[in-house]
Short mmCIF file of C-alpha atoms and ligand atoms in Angstrom, two decimals:
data_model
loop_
_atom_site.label_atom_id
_atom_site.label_comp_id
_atom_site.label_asym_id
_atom_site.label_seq_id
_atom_site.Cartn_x
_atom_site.Cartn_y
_atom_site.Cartn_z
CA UNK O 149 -11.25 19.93 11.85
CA UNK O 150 -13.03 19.81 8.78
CA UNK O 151 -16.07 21.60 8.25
CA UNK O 152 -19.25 19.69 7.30
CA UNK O 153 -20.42 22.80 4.91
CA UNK O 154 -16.87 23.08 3.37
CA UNK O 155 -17.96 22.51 -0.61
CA UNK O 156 -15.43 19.83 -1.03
CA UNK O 157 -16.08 18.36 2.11
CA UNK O 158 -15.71 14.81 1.17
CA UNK O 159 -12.57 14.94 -0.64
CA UNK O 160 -10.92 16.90 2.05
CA UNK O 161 -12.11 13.71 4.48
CA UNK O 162 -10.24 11.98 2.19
CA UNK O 163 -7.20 13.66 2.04
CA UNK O 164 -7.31 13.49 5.99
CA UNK O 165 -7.50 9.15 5.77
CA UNK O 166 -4.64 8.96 4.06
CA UNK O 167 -2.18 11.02 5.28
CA UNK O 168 -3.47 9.49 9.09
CA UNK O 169 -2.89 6.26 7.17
CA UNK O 170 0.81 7.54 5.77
CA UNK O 171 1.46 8.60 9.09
CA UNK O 172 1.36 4.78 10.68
CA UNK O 173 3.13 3.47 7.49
CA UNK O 174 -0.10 1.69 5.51
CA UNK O 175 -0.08 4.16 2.63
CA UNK O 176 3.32 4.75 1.24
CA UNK O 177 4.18 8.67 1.04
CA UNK O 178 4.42 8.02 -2.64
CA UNK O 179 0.79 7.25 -2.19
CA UNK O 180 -0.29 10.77 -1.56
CA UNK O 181 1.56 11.75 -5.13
CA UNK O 182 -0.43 9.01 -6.58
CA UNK O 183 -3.53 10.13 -4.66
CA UNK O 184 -3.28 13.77 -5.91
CA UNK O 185 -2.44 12.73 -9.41
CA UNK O 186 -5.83 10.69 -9.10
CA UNK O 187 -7.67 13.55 -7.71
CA UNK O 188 -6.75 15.94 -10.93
CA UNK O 189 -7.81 12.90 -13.51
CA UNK O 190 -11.45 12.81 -11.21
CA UNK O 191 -12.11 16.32 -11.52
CA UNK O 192 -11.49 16.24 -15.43
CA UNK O 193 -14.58 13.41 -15.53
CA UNK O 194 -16.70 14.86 -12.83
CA UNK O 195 -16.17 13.27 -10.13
CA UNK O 196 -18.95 11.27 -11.11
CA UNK O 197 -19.25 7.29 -12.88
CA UNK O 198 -19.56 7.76 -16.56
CA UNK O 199 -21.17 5.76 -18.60
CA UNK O 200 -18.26 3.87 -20.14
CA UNK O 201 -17.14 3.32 -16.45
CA UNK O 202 -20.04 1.72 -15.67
CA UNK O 203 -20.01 -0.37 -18.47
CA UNK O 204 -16.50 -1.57 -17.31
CA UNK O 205 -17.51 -2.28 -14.13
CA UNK O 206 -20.23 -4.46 -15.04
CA UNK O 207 -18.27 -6.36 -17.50
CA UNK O 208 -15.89 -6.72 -14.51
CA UNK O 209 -18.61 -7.86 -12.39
CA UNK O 210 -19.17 -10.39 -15.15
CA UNK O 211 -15.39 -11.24 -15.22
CA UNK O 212 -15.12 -11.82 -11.34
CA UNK O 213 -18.34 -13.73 -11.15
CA UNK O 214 -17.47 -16.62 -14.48
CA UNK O 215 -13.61 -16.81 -12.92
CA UNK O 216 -12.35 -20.12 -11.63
CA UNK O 217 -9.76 -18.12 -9.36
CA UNK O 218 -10.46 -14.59 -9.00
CA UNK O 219 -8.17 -12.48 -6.76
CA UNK O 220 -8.16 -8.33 -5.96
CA UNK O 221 -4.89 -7.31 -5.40
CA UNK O 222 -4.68 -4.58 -2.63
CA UNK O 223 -2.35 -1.84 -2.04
CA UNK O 224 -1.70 0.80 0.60
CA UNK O 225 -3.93 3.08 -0.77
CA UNK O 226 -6.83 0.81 -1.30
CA UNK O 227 -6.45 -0.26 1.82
CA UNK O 228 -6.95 3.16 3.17
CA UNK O 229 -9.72 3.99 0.98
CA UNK O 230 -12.04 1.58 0.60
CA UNK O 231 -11.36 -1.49 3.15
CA UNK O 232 -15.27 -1.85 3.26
CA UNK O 233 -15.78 -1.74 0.14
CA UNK O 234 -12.90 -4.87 -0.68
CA UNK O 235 -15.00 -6.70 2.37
CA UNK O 236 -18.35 -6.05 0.08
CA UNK O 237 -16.89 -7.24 -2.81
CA UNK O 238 -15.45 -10.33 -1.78
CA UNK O 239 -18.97 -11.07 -0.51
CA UNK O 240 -20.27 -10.91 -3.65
CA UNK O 241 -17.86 -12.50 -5.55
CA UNK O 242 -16.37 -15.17 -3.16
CA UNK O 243 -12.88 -13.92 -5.04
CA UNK O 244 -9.47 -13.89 -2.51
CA UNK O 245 -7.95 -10.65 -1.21
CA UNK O 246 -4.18 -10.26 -1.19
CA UNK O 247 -2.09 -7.66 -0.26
CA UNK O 248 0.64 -7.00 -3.01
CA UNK O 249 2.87 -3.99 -2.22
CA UNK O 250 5.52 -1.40 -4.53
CA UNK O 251 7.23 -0.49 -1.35
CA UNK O 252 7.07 -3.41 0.36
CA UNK O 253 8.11 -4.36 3.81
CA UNK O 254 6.68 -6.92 6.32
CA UNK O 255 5.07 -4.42 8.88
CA UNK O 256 3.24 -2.59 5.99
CA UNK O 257 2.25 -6.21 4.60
CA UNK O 258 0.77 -6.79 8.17
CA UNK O 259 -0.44 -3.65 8.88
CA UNK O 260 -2.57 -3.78 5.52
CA UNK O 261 -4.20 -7.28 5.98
CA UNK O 262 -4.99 -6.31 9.83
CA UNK O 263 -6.79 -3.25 8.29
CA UNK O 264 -8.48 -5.41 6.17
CA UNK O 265 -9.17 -7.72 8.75
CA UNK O 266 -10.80 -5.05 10.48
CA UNK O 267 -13.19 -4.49 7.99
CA UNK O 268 -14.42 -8.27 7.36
CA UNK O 269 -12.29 -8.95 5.10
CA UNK O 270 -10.73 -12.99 4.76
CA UNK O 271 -7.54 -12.21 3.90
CA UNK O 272 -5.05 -14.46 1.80
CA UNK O 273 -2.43 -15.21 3.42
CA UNK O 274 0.58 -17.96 3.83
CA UNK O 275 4.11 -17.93 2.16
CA UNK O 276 4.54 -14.91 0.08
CA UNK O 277 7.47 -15.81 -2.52
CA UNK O 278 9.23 -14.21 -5.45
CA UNK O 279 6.89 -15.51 -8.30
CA UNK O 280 6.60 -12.62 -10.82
CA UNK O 281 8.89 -11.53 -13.37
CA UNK O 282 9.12 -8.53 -12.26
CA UNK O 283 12.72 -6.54 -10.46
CA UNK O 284 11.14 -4.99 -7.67
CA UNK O 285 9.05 -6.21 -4.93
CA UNK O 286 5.53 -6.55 -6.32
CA UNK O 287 7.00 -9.80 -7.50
CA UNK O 288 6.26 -11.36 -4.23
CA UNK O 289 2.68 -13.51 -4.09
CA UNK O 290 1.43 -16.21 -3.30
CA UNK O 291 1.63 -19.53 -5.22
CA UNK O 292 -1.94 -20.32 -4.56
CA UNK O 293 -3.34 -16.89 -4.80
CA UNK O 294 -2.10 -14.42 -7.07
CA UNK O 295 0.23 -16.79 -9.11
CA UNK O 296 -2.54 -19.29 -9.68
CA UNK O 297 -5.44 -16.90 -10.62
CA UNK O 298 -6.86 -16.33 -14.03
CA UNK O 299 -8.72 -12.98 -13.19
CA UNK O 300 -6.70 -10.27 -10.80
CA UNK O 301 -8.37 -7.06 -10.09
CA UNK O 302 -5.72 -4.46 -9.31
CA UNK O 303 -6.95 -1.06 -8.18
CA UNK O 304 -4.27 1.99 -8.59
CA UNK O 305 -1.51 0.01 -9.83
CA UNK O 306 1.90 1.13 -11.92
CA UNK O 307 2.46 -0.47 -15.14
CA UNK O 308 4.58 -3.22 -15.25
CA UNK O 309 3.14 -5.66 -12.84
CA UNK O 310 -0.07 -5.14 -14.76
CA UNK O 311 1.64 -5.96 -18.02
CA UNK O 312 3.32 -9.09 -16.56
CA UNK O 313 0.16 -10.45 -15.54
CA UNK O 314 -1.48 -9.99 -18.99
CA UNK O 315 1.48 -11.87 -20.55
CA UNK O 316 1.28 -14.77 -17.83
CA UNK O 317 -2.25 -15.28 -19.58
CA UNK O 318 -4.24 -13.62 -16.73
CA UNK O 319 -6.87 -11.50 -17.25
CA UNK O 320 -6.49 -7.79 -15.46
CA UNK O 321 -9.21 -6.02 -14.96
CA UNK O 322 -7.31 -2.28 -13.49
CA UNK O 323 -9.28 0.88 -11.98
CA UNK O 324 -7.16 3.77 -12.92
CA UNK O 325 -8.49 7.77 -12.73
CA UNK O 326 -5.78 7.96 -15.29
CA UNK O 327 -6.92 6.36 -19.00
CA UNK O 328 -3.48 7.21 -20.51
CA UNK O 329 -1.46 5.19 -17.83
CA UNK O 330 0.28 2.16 -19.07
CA UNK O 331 -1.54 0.19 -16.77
CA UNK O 332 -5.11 1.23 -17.98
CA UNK O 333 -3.10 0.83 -21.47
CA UNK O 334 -2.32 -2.98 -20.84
CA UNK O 335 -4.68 -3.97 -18.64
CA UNK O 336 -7.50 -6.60 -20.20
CA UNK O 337 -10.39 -4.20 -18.96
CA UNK O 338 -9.87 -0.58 -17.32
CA UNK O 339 -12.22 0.96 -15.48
CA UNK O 340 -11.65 4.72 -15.16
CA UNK O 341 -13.05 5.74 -12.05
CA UNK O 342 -12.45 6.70 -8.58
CA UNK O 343 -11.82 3.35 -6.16
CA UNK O 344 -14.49 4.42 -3.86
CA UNK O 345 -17.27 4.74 -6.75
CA UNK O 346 -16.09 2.14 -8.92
CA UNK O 347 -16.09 -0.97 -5.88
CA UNK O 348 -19.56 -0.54 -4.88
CA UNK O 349 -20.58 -0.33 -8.48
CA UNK O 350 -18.72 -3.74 -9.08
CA UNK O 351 -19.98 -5.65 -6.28
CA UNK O 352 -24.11 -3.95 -7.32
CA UNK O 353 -23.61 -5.35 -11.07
CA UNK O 354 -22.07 -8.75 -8.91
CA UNK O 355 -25.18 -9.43 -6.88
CA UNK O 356 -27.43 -8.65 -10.03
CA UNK O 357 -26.63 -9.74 -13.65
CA UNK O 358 -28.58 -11.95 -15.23
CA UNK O 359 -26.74 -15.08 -16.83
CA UNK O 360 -27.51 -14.05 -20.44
CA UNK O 361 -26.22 -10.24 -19.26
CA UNK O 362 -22.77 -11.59 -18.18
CA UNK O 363 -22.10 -13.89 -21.33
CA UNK O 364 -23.29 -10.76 -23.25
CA UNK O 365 -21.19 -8.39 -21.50
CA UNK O 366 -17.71 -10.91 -21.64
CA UNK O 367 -18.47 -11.19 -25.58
CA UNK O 368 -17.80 -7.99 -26.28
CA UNK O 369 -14.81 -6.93 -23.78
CA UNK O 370 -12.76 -3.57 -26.10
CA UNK O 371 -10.62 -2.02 -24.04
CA UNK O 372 -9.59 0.55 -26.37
CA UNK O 373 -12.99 1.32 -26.89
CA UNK O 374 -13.72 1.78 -23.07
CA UNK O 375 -10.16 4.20 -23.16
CA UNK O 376 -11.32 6.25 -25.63
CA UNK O 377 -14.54 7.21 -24.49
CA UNK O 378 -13.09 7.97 -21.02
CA UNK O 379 -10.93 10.55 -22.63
CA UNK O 380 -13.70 11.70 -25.16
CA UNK O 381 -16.09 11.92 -21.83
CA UNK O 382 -13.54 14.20 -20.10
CA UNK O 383 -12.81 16.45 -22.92
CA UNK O 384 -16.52 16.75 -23.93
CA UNK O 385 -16.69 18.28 -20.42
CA UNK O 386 -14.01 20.95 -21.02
CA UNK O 387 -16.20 23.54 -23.10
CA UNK O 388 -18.48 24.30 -20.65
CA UNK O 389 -16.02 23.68 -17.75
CA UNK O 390 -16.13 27.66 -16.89
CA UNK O 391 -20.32 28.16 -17.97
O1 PTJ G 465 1.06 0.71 -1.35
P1 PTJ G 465 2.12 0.48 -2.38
O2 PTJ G 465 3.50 0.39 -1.77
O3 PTJ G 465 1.86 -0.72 -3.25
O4 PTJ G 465 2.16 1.76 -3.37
C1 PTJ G 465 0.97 2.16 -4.01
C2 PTJ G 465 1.21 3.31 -5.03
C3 PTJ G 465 -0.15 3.91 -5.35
C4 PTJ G 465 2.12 4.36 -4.38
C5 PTJ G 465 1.90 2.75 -6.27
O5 PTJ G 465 1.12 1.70 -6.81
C6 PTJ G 465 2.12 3.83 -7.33
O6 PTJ G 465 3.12 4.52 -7.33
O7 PTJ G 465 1.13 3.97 -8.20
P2 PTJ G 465 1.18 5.00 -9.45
O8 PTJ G 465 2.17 4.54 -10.46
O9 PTJ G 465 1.26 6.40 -8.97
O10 PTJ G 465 -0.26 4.75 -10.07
C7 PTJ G 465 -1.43 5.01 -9.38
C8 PTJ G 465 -2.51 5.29 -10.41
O11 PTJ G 465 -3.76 5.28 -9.71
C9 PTJ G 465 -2.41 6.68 -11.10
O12 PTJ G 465 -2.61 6.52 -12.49
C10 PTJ G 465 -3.56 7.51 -10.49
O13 PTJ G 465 -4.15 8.35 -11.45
C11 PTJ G 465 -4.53 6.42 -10.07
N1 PTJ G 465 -5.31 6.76 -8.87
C12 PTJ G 465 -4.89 7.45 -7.78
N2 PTJ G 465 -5.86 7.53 -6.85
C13 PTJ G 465 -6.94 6.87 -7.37
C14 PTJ G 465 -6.59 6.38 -8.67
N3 PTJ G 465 -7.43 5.68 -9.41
C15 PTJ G 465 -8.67 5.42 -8.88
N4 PTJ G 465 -9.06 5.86 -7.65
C16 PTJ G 465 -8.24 6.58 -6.88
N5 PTJ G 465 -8.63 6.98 -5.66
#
């Protein structure tokens, strides 16, 4: 039991989904490493959207809503998180949801999209197959999902599958806490905030921007730029961290 009152109430809730959700097998024990290693990167911005991260999500909005075949790549621990949020998104952008696992198996595969399912999400499905150049087992998609697309939004992803998309010509559009990761390194646009904040922010700047805002925003995509004020924004913090 939880106390309401407990000052970090809602990350302790948090804490409590997804080791329920490691317990039945949807987030990978792994995940809780990645999870913690999230939760040290959030406290060093805030845990709070900065202003660069907002800027990348609205250019993402503007990436999801100009693609031809958008499609948000989901994971055991997005799954966990922020199932409602994935359902609010796809609303708004009309792009496909498909689970793409690190330590895959079938039953997590199926335990995933029947969370999802849960949630109102229209999951892709149909004959995953090896299509990625990649060693390990993110390599299986779909031919006409993840294969085909041209943007891919991957939330809390490792490196190399991130990388691999960027050289098949896709454009990756990542949400990492971490803005030194080699996936927020490669990816085409990172967004350095928490899952939970930075979804709902996507899917706002979705149902919103103007036509003239989205051109505007796609013009001037700089992902370095966006990288280096997340780590400027979280060091500007540290002075006063103790005041
Ligand atoms: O469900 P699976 O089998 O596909 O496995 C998923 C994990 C997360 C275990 C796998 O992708 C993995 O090992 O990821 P990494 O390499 O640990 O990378 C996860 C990244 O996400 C790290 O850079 C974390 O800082 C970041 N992260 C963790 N939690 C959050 C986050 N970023 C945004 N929001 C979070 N809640």
């Amino acid at each position: 039991m939880i106390p309401d009152d407990h000052p970090r109430f809602r990350s302790l809730v948090i804490r409590e989904r997804l080791a329920e959700c490691a317990k039945k097998g949807i987030v990978a024990w792994e995940g809780l490493i990645a999870h913690g290693r999230g939760e040290a990167f959030d406290y060093l911005i805030g845990e709070r959207t900065t202003r660069s991260a907002l800027l990348a999500e609205r250019t993402a909005a503007a990436l999801l809503m100009t693609a031809r075949h958008p499609v948000i790549s989901v994971n055991g621990n997005t799954a966990a998180l922020a199932a409602h949020e994935i359902s609010e998104l796809q609303k708004a952008c009309g792009a496909c949801v498909e689970v793409n696992l690190f330590h895959r198996t079938e039953g997590r595969v199926e335990m995933i999209e029947n969370l999802l399912r849960d949630f109102g999400v229209d999951v892709f499905i149909g004959e995953a197959e090896r299509l990625l150049p990649l060693s390990h087992d993110r390599a299986w998609c779909r031919r006409n999902g993840m294969f085909s697309a041209d943007v891919v939004l991957v939330p809390l992803e490792d490196g190399d599958r991130c990388e691999t998309l960027v050289n098949m010509g896709k454009t990756v559009i990542a949400i990492d806490l971490n803005p030194l990761s080699r996936t927020a390194r490669s990816a085409t646009l990172t967004i350095v905030d928490e899952v939970t904040r930075a979804l709902p922010q996507i899917t706002h700047a979705c149902l919103g921007l103007s036509d003239s805002e989205i051109e505007n925003l796609i013009s001037f995509i700089d992902n370095n730029y966006l990288l280096s004020e997340a780590i400027r924004e979280m060091t500007a913090r540290l002075p006063d961290a103790l005041d």
